[in-house]
Short mmCIF file of C-alpha atoms and ligand atoms in Angstrom, two decimals:
data_model
loop_
_atom_site.label_atom_id
_atom_site.label_comp_id
_atom_site.label_asym_id
_atom_site.label_seq_id
_atom_site.Cartn_x
_atom_site.Cartn_y
_atom_site.Cartn_z
CA UNK M 1 -20.35 15.20 22.68
CA UNK M 2 -18.64 17.01 24.99
CA UNK M 3 -14.80 16.76 25.62
CA UNK M 4 -13.60 17.50 28.91
CA UNK M 5 -10.16 17.93 30.25
CA UNK M 6 -8.04 15.01 31.34
CA UNK M 7 -6.30 16.42 33.97
CA UNK M 8 -6.20 20.04 33.76
CA UNK M 9 -9.36 21.50 34.54
CA UNK M 10 -8.24 24.95 32.66
CA UNK M 11 -8.66 22.41 29.28
CA UNK M 12 -12.31 23.03 29.67
CA UNK M 13 -13.27 25.00 26.15
CA UNK M 14 -15.20 28.26 26.53
CA UNK M 15 -17.59 26.42 24.28
CA UNK M 16 -17.68 23.29 26.01
CA UNK M 17 -18.40 25.21 29.43
CA UNK M 18 -21.16 27.11 27.78
CA UNK M 19 -23.08 24.14 26.71
CA UNK M 20 -22.63 21.98 29.97
CA UNK M 21 -24.21 24.97 31.91
CA UNK M 22 -26.86 25.79 29.23
CA UNK M 23 -27.86 22.14 28.23
CA UNK M 24 -31.52 20.66 29.68
CA UNK M 25 -29.57 17.37 30.62
CA UNK M 26 -25.86 16.43 30.98
CA UNK M 27 -25.26 12.45 30.62
CA UNK M 28 -22.36 11.77 32.39
CA UNK M 29 -19.93 8.45 33.37
CA UNK M 30 -19.82 9.60 36.89
CA UNK M 31 -21.79 12.50 37.96
CA UNK M 32 -19.36 13.48 41.13
CA UNK M 33 -16.29 13.60 38.82
CA UNK M 34 -18.53 16.02 36.46
CA UNK M 35 -19.64 18.10 39.20
CA UNK M 36 -16.19 18.71 40.06
CA UNK M 37 -16.11 20.78 36.39
CA UNK M 38 -18.25 23.17 38.05
CA UNK M 39 -17.22 23.66 41.50
CA UNK M 40 -13.53 24.48 39.18
CA UNK M 41 -15.24 27.46 37.83
CA UNK M 42 -18.03 26.86 35.26
CA UNK M 43 -21.60 28.04 36.52
CA UNK M 44 -23.90 25.83 37.80
CA UNK M 45 -25.33 23.77 35.30
CA UNK M 46 -28.93 24.56 34.41
CA UNK M 47 -29.83 20.74 33.47
CA UNK M 48 -30.20 17.69 35.49
CA UNK M 49 -27.50 14.81 35.54
CA UNK M 50 -28.45 11.83 33.79
CA UNK M 51 -25.43 8.42 34.77
CA UNK M 52 -24.42 7.36 31.67
CA UNK M 53 -21.89 4.01 31.94
CA UNK M 54 -21.08 1.03 30.26
CA UNK M 55 -23.41 -0.64 31.94
CA UNK M 56 -26.75 1.23 31.67
CA UNK M 57 -25.68 2.85 28.08
CA UNK M 58 -28.41 0.80 26.20
CA UNK M 59 -31.13 1.68 28.55
CA UNK M 60 -30.23 5.14 28.70
CA UNK M 61 -29.95 5.27 24.95
CA UNK M 62 -33.78 4.59 24.54
CA UNK M 63 -34.42 7.47 27.30
CA UNK M 64 -32.10 9.76 25.90
CA UNK M 65 -33.47 9.67 22.57
CA UNK M 66 -36.95 10.04 24.47
CA UNK M 67 -36.06 13.32 26.09
CA UNK M 68 -34.02 14.40 22.52
CA UNK M 69 -37.88 13.93 21.11
CA UNK M 70 -39.66 15.94 23.38
CA UNK M 71 -37.38 18.76 22.46
CA UNK M 72 -34.70 18.71 25.45
CA UNK M 73 -31.14 19.45 24.76
CA UNK M 74 -28.46 16.67 26.21
CA UNK M 75 -24.59 17.30 26.71
CA UNK M 76 -22.89 14.05 26.91
CA UNK M 77 -19.85 13.77 28.77
CA UNK M 78 -17.17 11.09 29.71
CA UNK M 79 -14.99 11.17 33.41
CA UNK M 80 -12.00 12.76 30.98
CA UNK M 81 -11.27 13.56 27.47
CA UNK M 82 -13.57 12.93 24.54
CA UNK M 83 -16.47 10.88 25.29
CA UNK M 84 -16.73 7.60 23.01
CA UNK M 85 -13.05 7.12 22.61
CA UNK M 86 -12.41 4.20 25.01
CA UNK M 87 -15.47 5.54 26.79
CA UNK M 88 -19.37 5.31 26.71
CA UNK M 89 -21.05 7.51 24.31
CA UNK M 90 -21.22 5.37 21.07
CA UNK M 91 -24.31 3.63 21.47
CA UNK M 92 -26.09 7.07 22.26
CA UNK M 93 -25.10 8.47 19.25
CA UNK M 94 -26.12 5.68 17.05
CA UNK M 95 -29.45 5.66 19.02
CA UNK M 96 -30.04 9.34 18.40
CA UNK M 97 -28.89 9.31 14.63
CA UNK M 98 -31.34 6.38 13.95
CA UNK M 99 -33.82 8.44 15.68
CA UNK M 100 -33.16 11.07 13.00
CA UNK M 101 -31.80 13.58 15.40
CA UNK M 102 -28.55 15.49 15.44
CA UNK M 103 -25.23 15.00 17.16
CA UNK M 104 -22.88 17.73 17.41
CA UNK M 105 -19.31 17.36 18.18
CA UNK M 106 -17.60 19.87 20.85
CA UNK M 107 -13.97 18.54 20.39
CA UNK M 108 -11.22 18.90 23.18
CA UNK M 109 -8.61 17.09 24.93
CA UNK M 110 -8.23 13.57 24.14
CA UNK M 111 -5.11 11.46 25.82
CA UNK M 112 -4.16 9.80 22.45
CA UNK M 113 -3.59 12.63 20.86
CA UNK M 114 -1.60 14.70 23.56
CA UNK M 115 0.45 11.75 24.09
CA UNK M 116 1.31 12.17 20.30
CA UNK M 117 1.81 15.49 19.69
CA UNK M 118 4.47 15.55 22.81
CA UNK M 119 5.98 12.56 21.71
CA UNK M 120 8.33 14.25 19.18
CA UNK M 121 7.59 11.15 16.66
CA UNK M 122 6.83 11.35 12.88
CA UNK M 123 4.95 8.42 12.08
CA UNK M 124 3.15 8.42 8.59
CA UNK M 125 0.00 7.26 9.78
CA UNK M 126 -0.99 6.25 13.92
CA UNK M 127 -3.31 3.19 14.92
CA UNK M 128 -5.15 3.84 18.31
CA UNK M 129 -5.44 0.22 19.84
CA UNK M 130 -7.47 1.71 23.20
CA UNK M 131 -6.57 -0.97 25.83
CA UNK M 132 -4.58 -3.85 25.46
CA UNK M 133 -6.71 -7.15 26.89
CA UNK M 134 -5.89 -7.26 30.36
CA UNK M 135 -5.19 -11.25 30.31
CA UNK M 136 -1.42 -12.51 29.12
CA UNK M 137 -2.45 -14.67 26.02
CA UNK M 138 -5.10 -12.47 24.83
CA UNK M 139 -3.16 -9.18 24.96
CA UNK M 140 -0.14 -11.21 23.21
CA UNK M 141 -2.74 -11.90 20.47
CA UNK M 142 -3.83 -8.38 20.06
CA UNK M 143 0.19 -7.07 19.90
CA UNK M 144 0.78 -9.90 17.24
CA UNK M 145 -2.24 -8.86 15.09
CA UNK M 146 -0.81 -5.24 14.70
CA UNK M 147 2.97 -6.11 14.35
CA UNK M 148 3.50 -5.45 11.17
CA UNK M 149 1.07 -2.63 10.91
CA UNK M 150 3.04 0.29 9.23
CA UNK M 151 2.32 2.88 11.79
CA UNK M 152 2.94 4.20 15.22
CA UNK M 153 0.87 2.25 17.50
CA UNK M 154 -1.43 3.99 20.33
CA UNK M 155 -2.43 2.25 23.87
CA UNK M 156 -4.04 3.41 26.55
CA UNK M 157 -2.48 1.54 29.74
CA UNK M 158 -3.28 1.56 33.57
CA UNK M 159 -0.35 1.68 36.26
CA UNK M 160 -1.57 -2.08 37.08
CA UNK M 161 -0.67 -3.37 33.74
CA UNK M 162 1.83 -1.41 32.28
CA UNK M 163 5.09 -3.21 33.33
CA UNK M 164 3.49 -6.41 31.65
CA UNK M 165 2.17 -4.74 28.44
CA UNK M 166 5.53 -3.08 27.82
CA UNK M 167 7.25 -6.26 28.60
CA UNK M 168 5.08 -8.15 26.01
CA UNK M 169 5.23 -4.99 23.60
CA UNK M 170 8.95 -5.52 23.54
CA UNK M 171 8.91 -9.26 23.26
CA UNK M 172 6.60 -9.27 20.39
CA UNK M 173 7.66 -6.02 18.25
CA UNK M 174 11.30 -6.09 19.06
CA UNK M 175 13.39 -4.21 21.58
CA UNK M 176 14.66 -1.87 19.17
CA UNK M 177 11.22 0.11 18.16
CA UNK M 178 10.96 3.40 20.01
CA UNK M 179 8.42 3.78 22.77
CA UNK M 180 7.13 6.91 24.40
CA UNK M 181 5.74 6.51 27.90
CA UNK M 182 3.29 9.51 28.34
CA UNK M 183 2.28 9.44 31.88
CA UNK M 184 -0.46 12.08 34.00
CA UNK M 185 -0.46 14.16 30.55
CA UNK M 186 -1.53 18.15 31.72
CA UNK M 187 -1.12 17.11 35.35
CA UNK M 188 1.55 17.71 37.87
CA UNK M 189 3.23 15.02 37.70
CA UNK M 190 3.30 14.84 34.01
CA UNK M 191 6.30 13.16 32.38
CA UNK M 192 7.25 11.83 28.84
CA UNK M 193 10.01 9.58 28.50
CA UNK M 194 11.49 8.38 25.37
CA UNK M 195 13.69 4.95 24.81
CA UNK M 196 13.88 1.69 23.04
CA UNK M 197 11.08 -1.03 24.00
CA UNK M 198 14.61 -3.05 25.33
CA UNK M 199 15.02 -0.41 27.87
CA UNK M 200 11.55 0.77 28.91
CA UNK M 201 10.86 -2.01 31.59
CA UNK M 202 14.15 -1.70 33.51
CA UNK M 203 13.00 2.41 32.92
CA UNK M 204 9.91 2.00 34.80
CA UNK M 205 10.86 -0.59 37.11
CA UNK M 206 13.77 1.64 38.49
CA UNK M 207 11.63 3.94 40.60
CA UNK M 208 7.90 3.14 41.98
CA UNK M 209 6.64 6.63 40.85
CA UNK M 210 7.27 5.92 37.27
CA UNK M 211 4.31 3.18 37.57
CA UNK M 212 1.93 5.80 39.16
CA UNK M 213 -1.08 7.54 37.11
CA UNK M 214 -2.16 7.12 33.90
CA UNK M 215 -0.52 6.19 30.42
CA UNK M 216 -0.32 6.74 27.23
CA UNK M 217 2.40 4.27 25.61
CA UNK M 218 3.07 5.16 21.82
CA UNK M 219 5.27 2.56 19.87
CA UNK M 220 6.51 4.28 16.82
CA UNK M 221 5.86 2.66 13.34
CA UNK M 222 8.28 -0.41 12.00
CA UNK M 223 11.91 0.83 10.74
CA UNK M 224 12.94 0.55 7.41
CA UNK M 225 15.64 -1.78 6.35
CA UNK M 226 18.64 0.38 6.86
CA UNK M 227 19.63 2.38 3.92
CA UNK M 228 23.15 2.12 2.61
CA UNK M 229 24.27 5.31 3.89
CA UNK M 230 23.39 4.49 7.53
CA UNK M 231 26.02 1.64 7.78
CA UNK M 232 28.32 4.94 7.80
CA UNK M 233 26.20 6.49 10.15
CA UNK M 234 25.93 3.59 12.59
CA UNK M 235 29.83 3.30 12.55
CA UNK M 236 30.29 6.97 13.65
CA UNK M 237 27.83 6.66 16.06
CA UNK M 238 29.12 3.53 17.62
CA UNK M 239 32.24 5.15 18.00
CA UNK M 240 30.40 8.35 19.72
CA UNK M 241 28.25 6.61 22.15
CA UNK M 242 31.24 5.02 24.01
CA UNK M 243 31.77 8.47 24.66
CA UNK M 244 28.71 10.57 24.71
CA UNK M 245 24.89 10.40 25.65
CA UNK M 246 22.26 9.44 22.64
CA UNK M 247 21.01 12.75 21.88
CA UNK M 248 24.73 14.80 22.03
CA UNK M 249 26.18 11.63 19.76
CA UNK M 250 23.07 12.16 17.08
CA UNK M 251 24.21 15.74 17.08
CA UNK M 252 27.69 15.38 16.46
CA UNK M 253 26.96 12.31 13.84
CA UNK M 254 24.26 14.26 12.04
CA UNK M 255 26.65 16.95 11.33
CA UNK M 256 29.81 14.39 10.44
CA UNK M 257 27.58 12.16 8.48
CA UNK M 258 24.73 14.88 6.57
CA UNK M 259 21.71 13.13 7.90
CA UNK M 260 18.71 14.52 9.77
CA UNK M 261 19.20 14.83 13.84
CA UNK M 262 16.23 12.89 14.08
CA UNK M 263 17.44 10.18 12.18
CA UNK M 264 20.66 10.00 13.75
CA UNK M 265 18.84 9.83 17.32
CA UNK M 266 16.89 6.64 16.23
CA UNK M 267 19.86 4.93 14.96
CA UNK M 268 21.53 5.68 18.01
CA UNK M 269 18.66 4.23 20.59
CA UNK M 270 18.83 1.37 18.29
CA UNK M 271 22.34 0.72 18.74
CA UNK M 272 22.10 1.43 22.57
CA UNK M 273 19.63 -1.21 22.87
CA UNK M 274 21.61 -3.94 20.79
N1 SAM W 1 -11.80 9.72 26.53
C1 SAM W 1 -10.52 9.41 26.93
C2 SAM W 1 -9.72 10.29 25.84
O1 SAM W 1 -10.40 11.07 25.49
O2 SAM W 1 -8.32 10.26 26.00
C3 SAM W 1 -9.93 7.96 27.60
C4 SAM W 1 -10.20 7.43 28.54
S1 SAM W 1 -9.73 5.86 29.26
C5 SAM W 1 -11.17 5.28 29.92
C6 SAM W 1 -8.82 6.48 30.07
C7 SAM W 1 -7.37 6.05 29.89
O3 SAM W 1 -6.75 7.37 28.99
C8 SAM W 1 -6.30 6.07 30.97
O4 SAM W 1 -6.39 4.61 31.52
C9 SAM W 1 -5.00 6.53 30.49
O5 SAM W 1 -4.59 5.34 29.36
C10 SAM W 1 -5.66 7.46 29.33
N2 SAM W 1 -5.44 8.74 29.75
C11 SAM W 1 -6.32 9.52 30.17
N3 SAM W 1 -5.84 10.51 30.79
C12 SAM W 1 -4.74 10.46 30.87
C13 SAM W 1 -3.44 11.63 31.27
N4 SAM W 1 -4.03 12.70 31.62
N5 SAM W 1 -2.58 11.25 31.13
C14 SAM W 1 -2.20 9.99 30.49
N6 SAM W 1 -3.34 8.90 30.22
C15 SAM W 1 -3.98 9.37 30.34
#
């Protein structure tokens, strides 16, 4: 299972490259996409390509198991990132393992982990939710189901549905939870925007470019009930926010009130959203 870049072709690891070059077969979601890895630097693959996508995975799993039994080596890749993570591949892994064939991980890029790493959030846990359902009712039920999970929630999202999803996340999780909108990671127009859910739809609708590309949405874990000391910090922040942007207000409040700066920043964003 070979991870490939999520945008920047320089992120193909040396080990992934040499395995792709040497495998007898490459099982690829879209063989044209995978060939680009080779035109961008990896030596031409020795092996033949085998298309593997959601619609033929069952049939191809049988074929792959036969090839493995015959002694072939097979590198399985998806169009981008880590195969089997919101991508085909898991069925092949199960079939191979049932047949007693070893499966190895060649880890590398993954959009969810990349987004978490640049989010600046420090959740005690995170829940990878993949894509939300496309239709309104099912999407809202899916959000309801994770509403009280004490973890940051990580969603994959397409440009066609990002506005609706942010609206539903705000309506169902509450406007004060922080969302990180990570777009086009590792690519030319990479951007990471952090705001309370209550501001997210306005922000993304303010500029058509903000709705282009691929998205990961990370919603911070639910906040705890405010501690006693927070009342004073909130009072100070409320004054400061009348004059200063949130980050500056948080910096000053953290010194005045002796609270960590990231905590003051979260309080400032929540106050702004109210
Ligand atoms: N297997 C992939 C991985 O390991 O991340 C995910 C494949 S899934 C079909 C594609 C989705 O991942 C996109 O719709 C988007 O939500 C997210 N994604 C992929 N590349 C991304 C990037 N460069 N920036 C932000 N999100 C990305």
